[in-house]
XYZ file of C-alpha atoms in Angstrom:
318
model
C 197.328 190.965 66.751
C 199.614 188.727 64.714
C 201.642 190.789 62.242
C 201.752 187.893 59.801
C 198.198 188.327 58.578
C 196.428 191.242 56.984
C 192.866 192.397 56.559
C 193.840 193.484 53.040
C 193.429 189.912 51.851
C 196.831 188.269 52.057
C 198.735 185.851 54.273
C 202.470 186.081 54.147
C 203.712 182.959 55.902
C 202.996 179.320 56.633
C 202.692 179.816 60.389
C 199.503 181.818 59.952
C 198.198 179.181 57.551
C 198.472 176.594 60.300
C 196.302 178.627 62.678
C 193.643 179.461 60.092
C 193.524 175.904 58.761
C 193.150 174.319 62.186
C 190.447 176.815 63.086
C 188.453 176.172 59.901
C 188.831 172.412 60.327
C 187.344 172.780 63.806
C 184.560 174.996 62.436
C 183.660 172.434 59.788
C 183.523 169.669 62.389
C 181.417 171.387 65.045
C 179.385 173.712 62.791
C 179.003 172.079 59.340
C 176.331 174.643 58.504
C 179.101 177.202 57.930
C 180.342 175.156 54.961
C 176.831 174.275 53.816
C 175.905 177.957 53.647
C 178.855 178.620 51.328
C 177.895 175.714 49.072
C 174.511 177.322 48.433
C 176.461 180.214 46.876
C 178.253 177.987 44.364
C 175.824 178.640 41.456
C 176.134 182.389 42.027
C 179.927 182.067 42.195
C 180.006 180.169 38.884
C 177.821 182.788 37.175
C 179.906 185.676 38.542
C 183.172 184.069 37.464
C 181.917 183.380 33.967
C 180.776 186.968 33.502
C 184.016 188.440 34.812
C 186.070 185.987 32.743
C 184.318 187.155 29.585
C 185.647 190.629 30.359
C 189.195 189.286 30.214
C 189.870 188.945 33.952
C 192.168 186.039 34.958
C 190.742 183.734 37.611
C 193.191 184.891 40.296
C 192.220 188.501 39.631
C 188.531 187.624 39.785
C 188.834 186.356 43.346
C 190.630 189.554 44.379
C 188.102 191.736 42.529
C 185.194 190.191 44.399
C 186.952 190.112 47.769
C 188.847 193.376 47.767
C 187.293 195.917 45.412
C 185.036 198.763 46.507
C 181.377 198.379 45.628
C 181.550 201.028 42.908
C 184.502 199.228 41.304
C 182.580 195.984 40.798
C 180.797 196.482 37.502
C 179.032 193.116 37.288
C 175.869 192.832 39.368
C 176.284 189.104 40.017
C 179.756 189.637 41.418
C 178.445 192.383 43.688
C 175.570 190.201 44.894
C 178.027 187.369 45.598
C 180.212 189.681 47.654
C 177.197 190.923 49.629
C 176.123 187.355 50.368
C 179.632 186.452 51.477
C 179.607 189.430 53.825
C 176.293 188.211 55.234
C 177.826 184.761 55.704
C 180.787 186.228 57.584
C 178.528 188.383 59.760
C 176.166 185.502 60.527
C 179.004 183.366 61.876
C 180.909 186.278 63.486
C 183.864 186.079 61.112
C 183.396 189.576 59.734
C 186.105 191.196 61.874
C 188.756 189.696 59.576
C 188.141 190.098 55.868
C 190.520 187.261 55.103
C 187.670 184.844 55.779
C 185.782 186.213 52.763
C 188.879 185.621 50.656
C 189.158 182.073 52.043
C 185.468 181.503 51.290
C 185.999 182.543 47.668
C 189.003 180.261 47.320
C 186.945 177.465 48.875
C 184.227 177.959 46.238
C 186.883 178.025 43.556
C 188.306 174.714 44.799
C 184.826 173.168 44.902
C 184.112 174.338 41.364
C 187.431 173.182 39.908
C 187.931 169.910 41.781
C 184.466 168.704 42.721
C 181.859 170.297 40.447
C 183.650 170.076 37.108
C 184.920 166.549 37.666
C 181.677 164.949 38.813
C 178.536 167.000 38.214
C 176.251 163.962 38.480
C 176.959 162.880 42.048
C 178.457 166.205 43.193
C 180.314 164.671 46.113
C 182.058 167.610 47.755
C 185.451 166.573 49.113
C 186.862 170.089 49.450
C 187.248 171.268 53.029
C 186.869 174.801 54.306
C 190.565 174.878 55.135
C 191.404 174.184 51.470
C 190.479 177.808 50.858
C 193.331 179.091 53.033
C 195.915 180.592 50.692
C 198.933 182.811 51.129
C 201.442 184.885 49.207
C 204.989 184.134 50.236
C 207.130 187.219 50.697
C 210.495 187.176 48.940
C 212.313 187.704 52.253
C 210.996 184.478 53.731
C 210.864 182.352 50.603
C 213.239 179.712 49.275
C 214.981 178.780 52.510
C 216.320 175.709 50.725
C 218.679 178.015 48.832
C 219.289 180.521 51.611
C 219.919 178.120 54.472
C 220.121 174.473 53.386
C 220.628 171.983 56.192
C 224.176 170.826 55.494
C 225.938 168.995 58.276
C 229.307 168.814 56.565
C 231.800 169.653 59.307
C 235.376 170.558 58.466
C 238.160 168.225 59.541
C 239.320 168.821 63.068
C 242.725 169.941 61.825
C 241.173 172.808 59.845
C 239.081 173.847 62.814
C 242.168 174.003 64.980
C 244.085 175.916 62.323
C 241.321 178.533 62.022
C 241.383 179.148 65.751
C 245.137 178.774 66.080
C 244.700 176.430 69.025
C 246.092 173.047 69.892
C 243.098 170.982 70.830
C 239.408 170.611 71.608
C 239.822 171.558 75.263
C 240.666 175.153 74.371
C 237.576 177.344 75.140
C 237.861 179.022 71.737
C 237.126 175.686 70.075
C 233.483 176.045 71.041
C 233.256 179.392 69.272
C 233.544 177.788 65.906
C 231.577 174.601 66.493
C 228.648 176.745 67.670
C 228.594 178.611 64.346
C 226.416 177.078 61.616
C 228.733 178.125 58.798
C 231.536 176.094 60.352
C 229.841 172.898 59.206
C 228.867 173.926 55.698
C 232.025 173.229 53.775
C 231.190 172.956 50.057
C 231.297 169.408 48.680
C 232.658 169.584 45.124
C 234.752 167.393 42.842
C 237.723 169.631 43.488
C 237.369 169.669 47.268
C 236.068 166.850 49.367
C 237.707 167.919 52.580
C 235.308 166.684 55.233
C 235.479 165.464 58.798
C 236.231 161.739 58.864
C 236.965 159.019 61.374
C 240.616 158.025 61.539
C 240.782 154.788 63.555
C 244.495 155.251 64.135
C 243.837 158.554 65.960
C 240.503 158.035 67.778
C 238.461 155.092 68.923
C 234.970 154.886 67.464
C 233.526 155.844 70.844
C 235.628 159.019 70.946
C 234.751 159.966 67.370
C 231.074 159.132 67.860
C 230.883 161.375 70.934
C 232.512 164.207 68.978
C 230.112 163.699 66.068
C 227.053 163.731 68.322
C 228.241 166.897 70.054
C 228.932 168.671 66.769
C 225.566 167.633 65.297
C 223.667 168.976 68.293
C 225.670 172.187 68.091
C 224.933 172.520 64.389
C 221.193 172.030 64.802
C 221.100 174.686 67.499
C 223.255 177.107 65.488
C 221.273 176.448 62.296
C 217.982 177.265 64.011
C 219.403 180.347 65.692
C 220.800 181.720 62.436
C 217.498 181.271 60.574
C 215.418 182.821 63.356
C 217.789 185.778 63.617
C 217.436 186.311 59.869
C 213.645 186.305 60.159
C 213.574 188.719 63.079
C 216.036 191.024 61.317
C 213.514 191.365 58.488
C 210.515 191.870 60.751
C 209.176 188.327 60.926
C 208.775 186.226 64.022
C 207.369 182.725 63.920
C 204.410 182.447 66.240
C 204.453 179.625 68.717
C 202.358 176.911 67.118
C 199.538 175.922 69.391
C 199.811 172.244 70.252
C 196.351 171.978 71.785
C 193.880 171.260 68.988
C 191.163 171.712 71.578
C 191.781 175.472 71.624
C 190.613 175.773 68.026
C 187.443 173.907 68.942
C 186.871 176.208 71.891
C 187.065 179.383 69.819
C 184.797 177.860 67.172
C 182.217 176.914 69.802
C 182.470 180.301 71.480
C 182.474 182.520 68.403
C 180.200 180.583 66.051
C 177.936 178.466 68.253
C 177.606 181.230 70.837
C 178.537 179.105 73.844
C 179.825 180.856 76.948
C 183.234 180.212 78.477
C 181.594 178.477 81.411
C 179.491 176.222 79.171
C 182.582 175.155 77.234
C 184.577 174.558 80.424
C 181.828 172.452 81.981
C 181.269 170.368 78.852
C 184.937 169.530 78.317
C 185.443 168.812 81.998
C 182.540 166.374 82.019
C 183.730 164.672 78.826
C 187.456 164.590 79.567
C 189.107 161.178 79.331
C 189.822 159.436 82.599
C 193.469 159.011 81.625
C 193.843 162.725 80.932
C 196.456 164.556 83.010
C 194.045 167.481 83.392
C 191.716 167.449 86.385
C 189.266 169.752 84.622
C 188.814 173.124 82.976
C 187.484 176.403 84.247
C 186.126 179.386 82.363
C 189.292 181.417 82.910
C 191.356 178.689 81.224
C 188.974 178.657 78.270
C 188.910 182.464 78.130
C 192.694 182.754 77.954
C 192.965 180.051 75.286
C 190.184 181.566 73.168
C 191.610 185.076 73.469
C 195.095 183.889 72.521
C 193.828 181.880 69.552
C 191.676 184.790 68.363
C 194.771 186.990 68.163
C 196.414 184.410 65.898
C 193.558 184.477 63.375
C 192.635 188.145 63.618
C 189.162 187.709 65.095
C 187.408 190.195 67.340
C 185.618 188.118 69.955
C 181.954 188.619 70.694
C 180.995 189.596 74.287
C 180.604 186.680 76.679
C 177.160 186.423 78.247
C 177.994 183.580 80.625
C 179.552 183.518 84.048
C 182.882 182.162 85.151
C 182.484 179.302 87.632
C 185.214 178.020 89.863
C 187.264 175.109 88.641
C 185.211 171.965 88.134
C 186.952 168.650 88.659
C 186.285 165.450 86.768
C 184.604 162.632 88.566
C 186.864 159.669 89.213
C 185.750 156.103 88.928
């Protein structure tokens, strides 16, 4: 399971937000009843919030009280009823294995109340999406990268680079040691010191300088990324590979919420694949692996599959 999410009710990074948001967007598209169910709880949410607010609880605390407190710690009956109904909602749509979804549901209701209900009670057009309820708390270690590691491609003049390495020219192997280090490019730009790499037409042609600049920029990007990722891993964080296939989020939504089997999903998407698609078709094993992988990213325990796993089905060609 992804270490960047927690069943205690918090997300700690933006990578997890991406997975949860894409999943809930897919849920809202293929199973709008999930969102509709939550909207029926809006009056109860409003009543519970008003009661808890009268007791001096800030709004942020109210959400956590309802989502995370033990039953005997919730003193207001309406708040307890709301929590019970949210648990029924999560169980109905097989989201109950990760308590974060109850927290997201509460934040969704809060967004609806603050941005839809209070602004336009007459028409009550709900623009808030399920994914608007996905929130996170950024850990100090992985916050404010703009201050920690700003992207500053400000390479030192070649003469300084050579002096640091005590070498004569760019062909010396040790030259690459410094141009592959991110800090080598981040010379401070101040009024007192504006000592930067520059093109000297009397020393290099533009082609020669341009080739050097391109090489150094590619080196800096690579070194910059490596330094940031090493910092994250040193502190126990590892960015999950972002899934590029939006279809995987649809598959898990159809499997987990609509109750479709892997084979049903594979057959449907094979039959409806575009003719210009590079994929010849999908099989149930492909769907199974994608759903299992995506489930691990959003902390869901998958329901048992009741369908079979057919052999690969190819698209018909015109």
